Coordinates of C-alpha atoms in Angstrom, one line a residue:
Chain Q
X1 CA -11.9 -40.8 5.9
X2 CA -10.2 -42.6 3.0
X3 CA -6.5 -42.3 3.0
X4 CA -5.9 -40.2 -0.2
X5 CA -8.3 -37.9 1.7
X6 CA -6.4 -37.8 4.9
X7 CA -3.0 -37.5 3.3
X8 CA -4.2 -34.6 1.1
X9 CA -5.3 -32.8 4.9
X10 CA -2.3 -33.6 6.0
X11 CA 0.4 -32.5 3.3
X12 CA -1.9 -30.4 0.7
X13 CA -1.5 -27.2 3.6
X14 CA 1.6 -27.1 4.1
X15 CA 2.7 -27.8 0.7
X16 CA 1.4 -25.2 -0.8
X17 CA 2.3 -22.9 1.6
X18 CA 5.5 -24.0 1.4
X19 CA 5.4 -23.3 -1.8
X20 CA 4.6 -19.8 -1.9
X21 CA 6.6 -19.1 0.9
X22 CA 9.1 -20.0 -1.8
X23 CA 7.5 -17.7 -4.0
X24 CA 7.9 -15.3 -1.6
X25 CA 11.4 -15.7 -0.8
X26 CA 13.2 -17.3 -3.8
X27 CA 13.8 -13.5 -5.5
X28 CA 14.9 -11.8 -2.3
X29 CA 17.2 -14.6 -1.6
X30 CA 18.6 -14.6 -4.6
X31 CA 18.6 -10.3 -4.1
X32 CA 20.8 -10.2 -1.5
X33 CA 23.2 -14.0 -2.7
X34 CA 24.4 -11.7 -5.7
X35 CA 24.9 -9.0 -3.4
X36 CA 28.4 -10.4 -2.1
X37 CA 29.1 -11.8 -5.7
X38 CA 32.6 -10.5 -7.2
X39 CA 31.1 -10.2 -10.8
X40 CA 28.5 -8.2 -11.9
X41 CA 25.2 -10.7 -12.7
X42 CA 25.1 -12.3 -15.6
X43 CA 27.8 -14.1 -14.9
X44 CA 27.6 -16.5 -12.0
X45 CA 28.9 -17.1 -8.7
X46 CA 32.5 -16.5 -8.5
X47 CA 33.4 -15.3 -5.0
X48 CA 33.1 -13.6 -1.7
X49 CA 33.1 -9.9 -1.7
X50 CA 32.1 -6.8 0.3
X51 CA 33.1 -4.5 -2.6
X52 CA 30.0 -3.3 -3.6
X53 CA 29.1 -2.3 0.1
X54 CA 32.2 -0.2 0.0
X55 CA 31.1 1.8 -3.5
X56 CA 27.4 1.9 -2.2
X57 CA 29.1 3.8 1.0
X58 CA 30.9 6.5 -1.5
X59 CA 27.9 7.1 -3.9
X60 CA 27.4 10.4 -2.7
X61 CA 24.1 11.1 -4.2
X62 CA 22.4 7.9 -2.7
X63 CA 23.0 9.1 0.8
X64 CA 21.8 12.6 -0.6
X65 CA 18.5 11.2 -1.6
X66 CA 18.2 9.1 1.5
X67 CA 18.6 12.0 3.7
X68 CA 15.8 13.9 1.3
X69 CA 13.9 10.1 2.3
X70 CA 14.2 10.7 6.1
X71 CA 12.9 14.3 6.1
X72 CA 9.9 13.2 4.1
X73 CA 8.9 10.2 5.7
X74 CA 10.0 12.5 9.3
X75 CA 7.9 15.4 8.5
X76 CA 4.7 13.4 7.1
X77 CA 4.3 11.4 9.8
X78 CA 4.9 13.5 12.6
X79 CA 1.6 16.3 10.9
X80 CA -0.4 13.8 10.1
X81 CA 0.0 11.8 13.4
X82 CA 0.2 15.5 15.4
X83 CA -3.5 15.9 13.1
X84 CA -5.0 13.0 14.2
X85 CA -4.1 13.2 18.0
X86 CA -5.5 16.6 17.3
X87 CA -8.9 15.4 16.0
X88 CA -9.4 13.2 18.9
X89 CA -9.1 16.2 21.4
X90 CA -11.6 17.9 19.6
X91 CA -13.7 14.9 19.9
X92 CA -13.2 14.6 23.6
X93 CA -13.6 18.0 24.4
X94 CA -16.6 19.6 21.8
X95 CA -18.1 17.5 19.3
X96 CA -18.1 14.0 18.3
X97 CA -16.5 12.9 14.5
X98 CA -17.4 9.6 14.3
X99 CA -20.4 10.5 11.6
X100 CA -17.4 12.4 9.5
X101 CA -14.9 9.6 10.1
X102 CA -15.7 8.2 6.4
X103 CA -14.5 11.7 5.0
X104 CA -10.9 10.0 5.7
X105 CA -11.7 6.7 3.5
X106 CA -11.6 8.2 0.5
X107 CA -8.1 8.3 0.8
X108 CA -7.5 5.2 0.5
X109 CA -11.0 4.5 -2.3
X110 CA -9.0 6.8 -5.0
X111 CA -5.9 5.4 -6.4
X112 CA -2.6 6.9 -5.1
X113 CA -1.9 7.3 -9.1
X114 CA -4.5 9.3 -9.7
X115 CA -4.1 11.5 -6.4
X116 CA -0.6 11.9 -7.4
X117 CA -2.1 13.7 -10.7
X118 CA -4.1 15.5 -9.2
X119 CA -2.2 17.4 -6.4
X120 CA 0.5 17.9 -10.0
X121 CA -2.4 19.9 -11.5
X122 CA -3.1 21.6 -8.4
X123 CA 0.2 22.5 -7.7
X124 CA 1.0 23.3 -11.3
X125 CA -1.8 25.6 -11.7
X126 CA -1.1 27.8 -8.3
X127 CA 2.7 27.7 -10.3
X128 CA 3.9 26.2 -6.9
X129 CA 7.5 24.7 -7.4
X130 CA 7.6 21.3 -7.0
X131 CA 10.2 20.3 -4.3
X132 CA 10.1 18.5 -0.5
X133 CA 7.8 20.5 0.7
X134 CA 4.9 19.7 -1.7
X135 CA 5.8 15.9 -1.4
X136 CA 5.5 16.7 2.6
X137 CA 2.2 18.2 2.0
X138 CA 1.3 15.0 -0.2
X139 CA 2.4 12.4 2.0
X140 CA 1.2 14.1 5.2
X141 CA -2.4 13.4 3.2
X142 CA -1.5 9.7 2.8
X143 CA -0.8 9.9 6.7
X144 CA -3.8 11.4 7.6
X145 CA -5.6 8.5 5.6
X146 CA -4.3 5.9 7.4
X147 CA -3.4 7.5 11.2
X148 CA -7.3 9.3 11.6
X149 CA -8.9 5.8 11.1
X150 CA -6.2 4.1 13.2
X151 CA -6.1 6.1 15.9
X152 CA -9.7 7.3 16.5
X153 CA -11.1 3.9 16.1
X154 CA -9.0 2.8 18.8
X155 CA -10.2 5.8 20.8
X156 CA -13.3 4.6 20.0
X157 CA -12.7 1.1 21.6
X158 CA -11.3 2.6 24.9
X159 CA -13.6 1.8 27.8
X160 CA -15.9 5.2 28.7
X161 CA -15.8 4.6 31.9
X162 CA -11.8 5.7 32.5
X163 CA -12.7 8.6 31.1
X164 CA -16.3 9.0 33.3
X165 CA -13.8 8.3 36.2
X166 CA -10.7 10.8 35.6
X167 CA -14.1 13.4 35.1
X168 CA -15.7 12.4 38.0
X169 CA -12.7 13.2 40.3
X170 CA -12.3 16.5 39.2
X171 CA -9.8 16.4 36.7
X172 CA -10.9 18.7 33.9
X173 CA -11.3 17.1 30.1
X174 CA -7.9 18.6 29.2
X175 CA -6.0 16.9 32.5
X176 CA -8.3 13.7 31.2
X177 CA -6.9 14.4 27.7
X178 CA -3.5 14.1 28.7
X179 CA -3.1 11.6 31.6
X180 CA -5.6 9.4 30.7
X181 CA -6.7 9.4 26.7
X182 CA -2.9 10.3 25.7
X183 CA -1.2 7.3 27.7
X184 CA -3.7 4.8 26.4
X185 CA -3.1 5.4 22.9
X186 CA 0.5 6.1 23.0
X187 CA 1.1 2.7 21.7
X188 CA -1.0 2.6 18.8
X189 CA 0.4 6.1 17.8
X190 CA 3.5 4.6 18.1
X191 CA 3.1 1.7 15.7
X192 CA 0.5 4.2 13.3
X193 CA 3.7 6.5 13.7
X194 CA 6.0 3.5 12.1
X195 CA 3.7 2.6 9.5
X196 CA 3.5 6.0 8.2
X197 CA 7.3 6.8 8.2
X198 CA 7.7 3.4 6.0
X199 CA 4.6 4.2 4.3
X200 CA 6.1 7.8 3.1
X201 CA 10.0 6.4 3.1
X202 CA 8.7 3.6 0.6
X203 CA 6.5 5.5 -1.7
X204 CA 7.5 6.2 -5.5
X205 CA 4.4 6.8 -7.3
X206 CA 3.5 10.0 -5.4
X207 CA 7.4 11.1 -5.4
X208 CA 7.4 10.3 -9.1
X209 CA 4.9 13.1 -9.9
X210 CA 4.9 15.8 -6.7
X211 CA 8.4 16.1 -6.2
X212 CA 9.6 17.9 -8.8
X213 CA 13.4 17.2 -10.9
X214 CA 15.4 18.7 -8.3
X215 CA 14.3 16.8 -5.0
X216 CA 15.4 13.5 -5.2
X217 CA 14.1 10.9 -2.7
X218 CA 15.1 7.2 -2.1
X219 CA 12.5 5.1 -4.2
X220 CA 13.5 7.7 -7.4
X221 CA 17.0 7.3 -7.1
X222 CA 16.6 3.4 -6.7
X223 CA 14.2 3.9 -9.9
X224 CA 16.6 5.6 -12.1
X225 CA 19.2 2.9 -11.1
X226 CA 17.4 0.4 -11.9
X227 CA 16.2 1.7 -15.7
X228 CA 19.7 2.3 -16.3
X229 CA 20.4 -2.0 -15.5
X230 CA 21.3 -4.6 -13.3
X231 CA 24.3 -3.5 -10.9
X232 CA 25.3 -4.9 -7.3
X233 CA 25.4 -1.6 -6.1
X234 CA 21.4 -1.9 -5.7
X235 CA 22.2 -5.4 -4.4
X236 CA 23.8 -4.4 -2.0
X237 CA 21.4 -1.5 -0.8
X238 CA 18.6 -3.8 -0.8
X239 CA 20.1 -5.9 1.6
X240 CA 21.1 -3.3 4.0
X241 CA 17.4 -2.1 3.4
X242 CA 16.0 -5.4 4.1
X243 CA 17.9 -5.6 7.6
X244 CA 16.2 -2.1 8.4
X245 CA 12.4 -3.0 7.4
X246 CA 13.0 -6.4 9.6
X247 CA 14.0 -3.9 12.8
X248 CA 11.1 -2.0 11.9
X249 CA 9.1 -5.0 11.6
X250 CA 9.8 -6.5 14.9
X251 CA 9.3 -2.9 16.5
X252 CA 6.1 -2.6 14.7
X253 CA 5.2 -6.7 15.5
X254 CA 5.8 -5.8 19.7
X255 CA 3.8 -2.8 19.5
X256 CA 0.9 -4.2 17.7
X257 CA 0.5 -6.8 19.9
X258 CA -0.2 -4.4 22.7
X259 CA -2.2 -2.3 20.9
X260 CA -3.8 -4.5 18.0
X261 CA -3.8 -2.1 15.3
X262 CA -3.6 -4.9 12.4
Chain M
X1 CA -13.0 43.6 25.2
X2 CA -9.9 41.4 25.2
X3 CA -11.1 39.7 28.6
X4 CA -14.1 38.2 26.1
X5 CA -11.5 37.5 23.2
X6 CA -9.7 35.5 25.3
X7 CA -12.4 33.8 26.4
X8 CA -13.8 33.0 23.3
X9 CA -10.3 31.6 21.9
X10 CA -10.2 29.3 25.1
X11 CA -13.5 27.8 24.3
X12 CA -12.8 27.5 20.6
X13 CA -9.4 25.6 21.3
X14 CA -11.1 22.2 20.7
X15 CA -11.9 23.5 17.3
X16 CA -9.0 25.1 16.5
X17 CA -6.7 21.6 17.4
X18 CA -9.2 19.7 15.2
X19 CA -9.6 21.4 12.2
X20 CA -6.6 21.5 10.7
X21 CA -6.6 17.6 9.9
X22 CA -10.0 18.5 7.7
X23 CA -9.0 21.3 5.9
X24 CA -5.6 19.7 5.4
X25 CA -7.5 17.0 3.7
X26 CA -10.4 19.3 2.2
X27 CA -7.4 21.5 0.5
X28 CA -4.8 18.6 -0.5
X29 CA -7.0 16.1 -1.5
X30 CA -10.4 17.1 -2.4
X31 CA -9.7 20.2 -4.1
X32 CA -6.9 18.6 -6.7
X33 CA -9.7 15.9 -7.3
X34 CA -12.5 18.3 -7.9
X35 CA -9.6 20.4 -9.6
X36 CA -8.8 17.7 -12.2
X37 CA -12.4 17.6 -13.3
X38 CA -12.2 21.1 -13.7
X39 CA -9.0 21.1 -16.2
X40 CA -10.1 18.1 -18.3
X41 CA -13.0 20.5 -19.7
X42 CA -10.9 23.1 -20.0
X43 CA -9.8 24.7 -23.5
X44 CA -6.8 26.1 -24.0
X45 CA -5.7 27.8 -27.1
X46 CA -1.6 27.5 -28.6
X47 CA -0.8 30.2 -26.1
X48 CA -2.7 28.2 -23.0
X49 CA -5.0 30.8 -22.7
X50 CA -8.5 29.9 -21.5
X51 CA -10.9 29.7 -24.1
X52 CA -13.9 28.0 -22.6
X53 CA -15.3 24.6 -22.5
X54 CA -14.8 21.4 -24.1
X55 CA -15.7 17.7 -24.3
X56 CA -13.0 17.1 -27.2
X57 CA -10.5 15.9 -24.6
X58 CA -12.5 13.2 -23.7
X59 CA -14.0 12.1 -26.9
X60 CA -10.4 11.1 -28.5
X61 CA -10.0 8.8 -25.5
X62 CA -13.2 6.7 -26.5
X63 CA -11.4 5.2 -29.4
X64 CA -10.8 1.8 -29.9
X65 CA -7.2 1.5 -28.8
X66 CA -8.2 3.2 -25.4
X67 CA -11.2 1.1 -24.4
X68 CA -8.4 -1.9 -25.7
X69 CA -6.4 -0.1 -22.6
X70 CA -8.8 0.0 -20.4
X71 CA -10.0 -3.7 -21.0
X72 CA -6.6 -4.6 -20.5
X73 CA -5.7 -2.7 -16.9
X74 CA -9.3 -4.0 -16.0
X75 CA -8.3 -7.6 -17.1
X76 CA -5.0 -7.5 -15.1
X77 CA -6.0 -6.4 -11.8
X78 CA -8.3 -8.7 -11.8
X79 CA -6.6 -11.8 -12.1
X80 CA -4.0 -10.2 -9.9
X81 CA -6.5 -10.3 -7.5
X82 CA -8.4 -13.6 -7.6
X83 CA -4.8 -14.6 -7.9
X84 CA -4.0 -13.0 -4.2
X85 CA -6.8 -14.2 -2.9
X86 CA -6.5 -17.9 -3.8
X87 CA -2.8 -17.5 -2.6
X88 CA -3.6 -15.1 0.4
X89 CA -6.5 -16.8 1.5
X90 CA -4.7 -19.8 2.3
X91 CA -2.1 -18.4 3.4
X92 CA -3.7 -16.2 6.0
X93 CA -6.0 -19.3 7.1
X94 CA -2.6 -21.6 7.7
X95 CA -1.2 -18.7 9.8
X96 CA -4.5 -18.1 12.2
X97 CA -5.3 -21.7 12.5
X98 CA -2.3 -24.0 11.9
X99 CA 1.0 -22.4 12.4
X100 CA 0.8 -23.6 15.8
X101 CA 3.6 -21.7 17.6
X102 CA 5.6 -20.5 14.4
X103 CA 2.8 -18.1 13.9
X104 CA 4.8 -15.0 15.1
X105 CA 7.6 -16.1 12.9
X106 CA 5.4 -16.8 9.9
X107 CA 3.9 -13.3 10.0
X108 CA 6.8 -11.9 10.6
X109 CA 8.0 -13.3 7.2
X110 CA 4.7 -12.2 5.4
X111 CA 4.8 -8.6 6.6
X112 CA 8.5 -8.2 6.0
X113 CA 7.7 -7.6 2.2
X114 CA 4.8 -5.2 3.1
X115 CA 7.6 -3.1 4.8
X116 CA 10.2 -2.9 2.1
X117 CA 10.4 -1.2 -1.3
X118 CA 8.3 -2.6 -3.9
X119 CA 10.7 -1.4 -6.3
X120 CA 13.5 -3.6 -4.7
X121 CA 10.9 -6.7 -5.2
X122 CA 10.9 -5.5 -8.9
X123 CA 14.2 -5.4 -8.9
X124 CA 14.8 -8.6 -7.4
X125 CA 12.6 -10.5 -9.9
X126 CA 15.0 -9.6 -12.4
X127 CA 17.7 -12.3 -11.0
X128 CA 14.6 -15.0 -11.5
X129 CA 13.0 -14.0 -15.0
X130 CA 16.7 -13.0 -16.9
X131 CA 17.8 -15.0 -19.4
X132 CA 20.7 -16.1 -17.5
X133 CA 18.4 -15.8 -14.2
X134 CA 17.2 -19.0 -11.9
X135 CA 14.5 -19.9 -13.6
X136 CA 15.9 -20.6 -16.9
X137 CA 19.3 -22.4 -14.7
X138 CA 16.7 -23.9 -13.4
X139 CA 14.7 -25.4 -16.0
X140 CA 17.5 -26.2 -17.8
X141 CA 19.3 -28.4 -14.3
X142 CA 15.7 -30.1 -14.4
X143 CA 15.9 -30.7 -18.3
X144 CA 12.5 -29.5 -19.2
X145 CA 13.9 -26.7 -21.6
X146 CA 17.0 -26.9 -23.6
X147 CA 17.5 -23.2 -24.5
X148 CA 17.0 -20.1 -22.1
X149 CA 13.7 -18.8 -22.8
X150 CA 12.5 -15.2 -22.8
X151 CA 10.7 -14.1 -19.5
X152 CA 11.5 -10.5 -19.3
X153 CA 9.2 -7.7 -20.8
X154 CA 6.1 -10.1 -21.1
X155 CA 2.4 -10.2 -19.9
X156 CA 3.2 -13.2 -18.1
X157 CA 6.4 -12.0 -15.7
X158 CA 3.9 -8.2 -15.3
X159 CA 1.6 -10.2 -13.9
X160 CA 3.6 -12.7 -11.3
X161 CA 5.8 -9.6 -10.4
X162 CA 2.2 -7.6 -9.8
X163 CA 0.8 -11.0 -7.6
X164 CA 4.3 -10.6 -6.2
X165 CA 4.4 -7.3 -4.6
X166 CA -0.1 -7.2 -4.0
X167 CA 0.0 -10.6 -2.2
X168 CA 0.9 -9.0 1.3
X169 CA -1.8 -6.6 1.0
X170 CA -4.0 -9.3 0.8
X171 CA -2.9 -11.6 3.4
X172 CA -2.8 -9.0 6.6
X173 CA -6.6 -8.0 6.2
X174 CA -8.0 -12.0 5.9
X175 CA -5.3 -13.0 8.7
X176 CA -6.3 -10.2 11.0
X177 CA -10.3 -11.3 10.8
X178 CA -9.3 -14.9 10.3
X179 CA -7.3 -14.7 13.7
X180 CA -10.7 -12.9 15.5
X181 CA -13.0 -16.0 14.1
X182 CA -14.5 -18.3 16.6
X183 CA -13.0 -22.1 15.9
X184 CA -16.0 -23.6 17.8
X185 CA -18.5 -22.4 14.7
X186 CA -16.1 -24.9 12.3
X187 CA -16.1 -27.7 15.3
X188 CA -19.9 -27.4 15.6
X189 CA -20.8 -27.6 11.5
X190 CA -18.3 -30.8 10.9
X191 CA -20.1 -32.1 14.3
X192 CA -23.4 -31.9 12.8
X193 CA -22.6 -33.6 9.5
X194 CA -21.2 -31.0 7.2
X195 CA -18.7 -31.6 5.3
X196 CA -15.4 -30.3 5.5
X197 CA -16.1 -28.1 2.1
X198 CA -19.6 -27.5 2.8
X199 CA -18.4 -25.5 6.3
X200 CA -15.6 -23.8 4.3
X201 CA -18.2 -22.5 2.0
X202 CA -21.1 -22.1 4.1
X203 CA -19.1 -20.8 7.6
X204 CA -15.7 -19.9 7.3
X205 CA -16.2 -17.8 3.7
X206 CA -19.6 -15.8 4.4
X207 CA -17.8 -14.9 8.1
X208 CA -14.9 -13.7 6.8
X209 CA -16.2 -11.9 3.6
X210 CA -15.5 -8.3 5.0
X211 CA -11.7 -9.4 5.2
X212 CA -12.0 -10.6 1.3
X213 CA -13.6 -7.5 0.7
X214 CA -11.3 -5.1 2.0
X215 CA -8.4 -7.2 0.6
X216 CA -9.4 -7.8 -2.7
X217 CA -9.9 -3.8 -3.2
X218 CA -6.7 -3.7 -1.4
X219 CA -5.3 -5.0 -4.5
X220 CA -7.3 -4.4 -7.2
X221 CA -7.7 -0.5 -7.0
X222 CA -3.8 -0.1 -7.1
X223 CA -3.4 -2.6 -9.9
X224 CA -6.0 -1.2 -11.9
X225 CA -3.4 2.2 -11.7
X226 CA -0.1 0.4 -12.0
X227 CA 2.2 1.7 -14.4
X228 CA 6.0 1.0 -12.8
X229 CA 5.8 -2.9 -13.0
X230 CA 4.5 -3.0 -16.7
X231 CA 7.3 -0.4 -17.7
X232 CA 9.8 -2.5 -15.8
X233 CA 9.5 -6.1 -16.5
X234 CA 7.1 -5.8 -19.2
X235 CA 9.0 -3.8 -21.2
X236 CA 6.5 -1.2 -22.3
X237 CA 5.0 -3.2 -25.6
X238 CA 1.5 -3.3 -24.3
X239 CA 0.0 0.1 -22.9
X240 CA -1.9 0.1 -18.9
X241 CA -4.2 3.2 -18.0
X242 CA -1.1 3.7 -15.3
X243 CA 1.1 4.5 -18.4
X244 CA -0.9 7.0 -20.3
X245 CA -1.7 8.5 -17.0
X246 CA 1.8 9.3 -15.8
X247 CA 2.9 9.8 -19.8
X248 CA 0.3 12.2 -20.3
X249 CA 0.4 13.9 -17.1
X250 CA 4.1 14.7 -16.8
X251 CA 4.0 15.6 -21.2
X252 CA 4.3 19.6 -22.3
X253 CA 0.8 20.0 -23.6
X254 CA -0.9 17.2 -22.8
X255 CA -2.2 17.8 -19.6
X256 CA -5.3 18.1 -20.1
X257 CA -5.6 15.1 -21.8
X258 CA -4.3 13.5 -18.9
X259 CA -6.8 14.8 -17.0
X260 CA -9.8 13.6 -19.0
X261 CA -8.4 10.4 -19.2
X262 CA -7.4 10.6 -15.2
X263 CA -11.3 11.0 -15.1
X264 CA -12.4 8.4 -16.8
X265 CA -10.3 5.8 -15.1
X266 CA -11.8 7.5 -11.8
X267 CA -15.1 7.0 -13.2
X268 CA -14.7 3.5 -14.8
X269 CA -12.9 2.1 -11.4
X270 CA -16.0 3.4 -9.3
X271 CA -18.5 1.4 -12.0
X272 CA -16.7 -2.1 -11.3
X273 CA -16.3 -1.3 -7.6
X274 CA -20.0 -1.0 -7.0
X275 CA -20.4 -3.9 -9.7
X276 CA -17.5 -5.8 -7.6
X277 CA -19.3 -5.1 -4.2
X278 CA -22.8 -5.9 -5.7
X279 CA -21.3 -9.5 -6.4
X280 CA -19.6 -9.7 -2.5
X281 CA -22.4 -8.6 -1.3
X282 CA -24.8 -11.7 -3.0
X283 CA -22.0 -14.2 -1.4
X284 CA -22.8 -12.7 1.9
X285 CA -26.7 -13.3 1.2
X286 CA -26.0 -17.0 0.0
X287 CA -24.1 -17.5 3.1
X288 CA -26.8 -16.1 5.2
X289 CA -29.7 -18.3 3.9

């Protein structure tokens, strides 16, 4: 190997991952830097503050539409993850799905954009107000999507035999449901369970259309902040936001390792 | 009587626990699809009163400015994709094979992103791309530029800021087949005399192509729809099929315009994913030979 050769092997790698690790990074740094800046951004640095942590904790409405967030994201993921625990019991216990598993992909085939639309016509024509409960029903469909393929594959993957076992001595399938199937796949309904939640807490373009003028949830409020312009108040949230999704991460990071759902 | 009732509902349970997910699904999401055909052949007269139907809702959408649109969304998700995959593929290979014991901390980094906002990554590009913002301070520290120059509300900053917040969904599928691929295939190709490119093309690629596959579509089917990062940082000059779409859709009378035109993306987006696939699919082949 000629040198150029070797030092290109050597430092072409990491370079340009280091490079778009940079790419990665430089905007959130930067996010949360102007977060503790005195003056509002287009001026630069000037000094130290927490002030705009203090007004982020007195926007009423923020915390109104984070709470809205929560119950969303809460109510999604606990149907659609109750829906898919459900389909696996009726794939221990009668028939077997695994031919009408592909039903669930075209969830995520069709774009969310044109979903969205879709369920807007559908709710529009019934004349159904569009509020939380509609978004529920929307985002308990992007659930399903993602939990039914999670969790049945990894039913899939669990060794016959336990359940041949828990059968043979004389535990009936509904016993074998819940002290054998259910504890193996508690941690990968866990971590489907935390996926979802962020999946529903962090989506805008379905909020945008099925949730009506009245509901407000997190993503619209941050949207309408930021059409109205730059202000350390978002700053400020984004940080506080980041710190949550890296708690989420880690739990999500643990629980994947035991149950290799990525 | 009720002795057989009950019996009947206790055999049935299975059934009853495991339908709901379907026609959750069959109701919510196939319906409002099948639904959305439905109203784009609709006609309605002034007083929205069903009158019969129509193809005119669709024939004003094959004008020239709207096959300019669709060129255009089709041309942008695109490059945002081959973009995320050069970028992603790399990335995901230096994180199975040579991030050593950093891994965890590597991934950790990459799938932080995936778990936040994507309109606080929008939001955040704002601090580079402004015109007081770090990239201009920092071309001008480096001297390359004298005076600030625009970044904001142009193709180019739509389509970093779309590479941006798609990368991640690009670099968990290839990392998570990437990590499952056997190291001993790559040791045994460079032992009998290929060449380090010749096993990247001829091993490593054609073994991982169902991770490129699912990636790239990962990406591209969501960009094709975008509409928030164009009407954010590319300040709504140029049109997407995302932008008529939610325009349309959320207008008084319009609706079923929308719709048609809702349809036609559907329809067009199917057409280059089977084209897309067809092309995967002949890599896979090459690989095999």
């Amino acid at each position: 190997m000629n040198s150029i050769a070797r030092m290109r092997s050597l430092f072409g790698m990491p370079l340009f991952v280091g490079l778009t690790y940079i790419f990665l990074y430089i905007p959130i740094i930067i996010l949360v830097l102007f977060s503790f800046n005195s003056a509002a951004f287009p001026s630069p640095w000037q000094s130290f503050t927490l002030h705009w942590y203090k007004e982020l904790f007195y926007t009423s409405q923020l915390w109104h539409s984070f709470l809205n967030s929560c119950i969303v994201a809460f109510c999604a993921t606990a149907l659609s993850l109750l829906m898919s625990i459900g389909l696996v019991f009726y794939d221990l216990k009668a028939k077997k799905i695994r031919s009408y598993l592909a039903f669930f992909y075209g969830i995520v085939i069709v774009p969310e954009i044109v979903f969205a639309v879709g369920l807007l016509s559908f709710f529009s024509f019934f004349e159904i107000p569009l509020s939380l409960p509609t978004l529920v029903v929307a985002h308990t469909v992007l659930g399903l999507g993602y939990a039914v393929p999670l969790i049945y594959t990894r039913f899939l993957e669990m060794d016959r035999r336990l359940i041949e076992a828990s059968l043979d001595l004389g535990a009936t399938t509904s016993q074998t449901f819940f002290k054998v199937v259910i504890p193996y796949l508690k941690p990968s309904c866990m971590a489907a369970a935390l996926l979802l939640f962020i999946i529903s807490f962090d989506d805008f373009i379905i909020a945008f259309f099925c949730a009506g003028s009245d509901a407000q949830t997190l993503s619209l409020y941050i949207f309408s902040m930021i059409r109205a312009g730059i202000s350390p108040v978002i700053n400020a949230l984004s940080t506080l936001l980041l710190i949550v999704s890296s708690f989420f991460v880690v739990a999500f990071c643990s629980l994947n390792n035991r149950s290799r759902l990525l | 009587m009720k002795e057989y009732l009950r019996k009947a509902l206790r055999r049935e349970t299975p059934f009853f626990v495991g339908i709901p997910a379907f026609i959750w699904l069959v109701l919510y999401f196939y319906v409002p699809l099948t639904f959305i055909v439905l109203l784009s052949f609709l006609l309605h007269d002034s007083a929205s009163l069903l009158q019969g139907l129509t193809i005119t809702h669709y024939l004003s959408f094959l004008t020239y400015p709207y096959v300019w649109i669709f060129l255009r969304s089709l041309f942008f998700a695109f490059t945002v994709s081959c973009a995320c995959l050069c970028i992603g593929y790399s990335l995901a290979y230096f994180l199975a094979f040579k991030a050593g014991r950093f891994k965890t901390f590597f991934l950790f980094l990459v799938i932080i992103p995936f778990f936040t906002n994507f309109l606080l990554h929008i939001y955040a590009w704002f601090f580079v791309l402004e015109r007081n913002g770090f990239l201009n301070n920092l071309l001008q520290f480096l001297g390359i530029i004298k005076e600030p120059l625009h970044f904001l509300n142009t193709a180019g900053a739509t389509l970093v800021v779309m590479v941006y917040c798609y990368l991640p969904f690009m670099v968990l599928p290839l990392y998570s087949i990437l990590e499952k691929f056997d190291r001993k295939l790559i040791e045994s190709s460079l032992d009998l005399g290929a060449t380090a490119w010749q096993t990247f093309t001829r091993i490593t690629i054609p073994l991982t192509i169902s991770g490129i596959q699912s990636g790239f579509f990962l990406v591209f089917i969501p960009a094709f729809g975008e509409f928030v990062i164009p009407g954010l940082v590319g300040g709504d000059k140029s049109l997407f099929v995302g932008t008529v779409i939610s325009t349309s859709m959320l207008g008084a009378h319009t609706m079923a315009d929308g719709a048609a035109f809702t349809v036609l993306t559907g329809v067009l987006l199917v057409v280059v994913a089977a084209l897309l696939l067809c092309v995967i699919r002949s890599f896979e082949r090459k690989g095999n030979v």
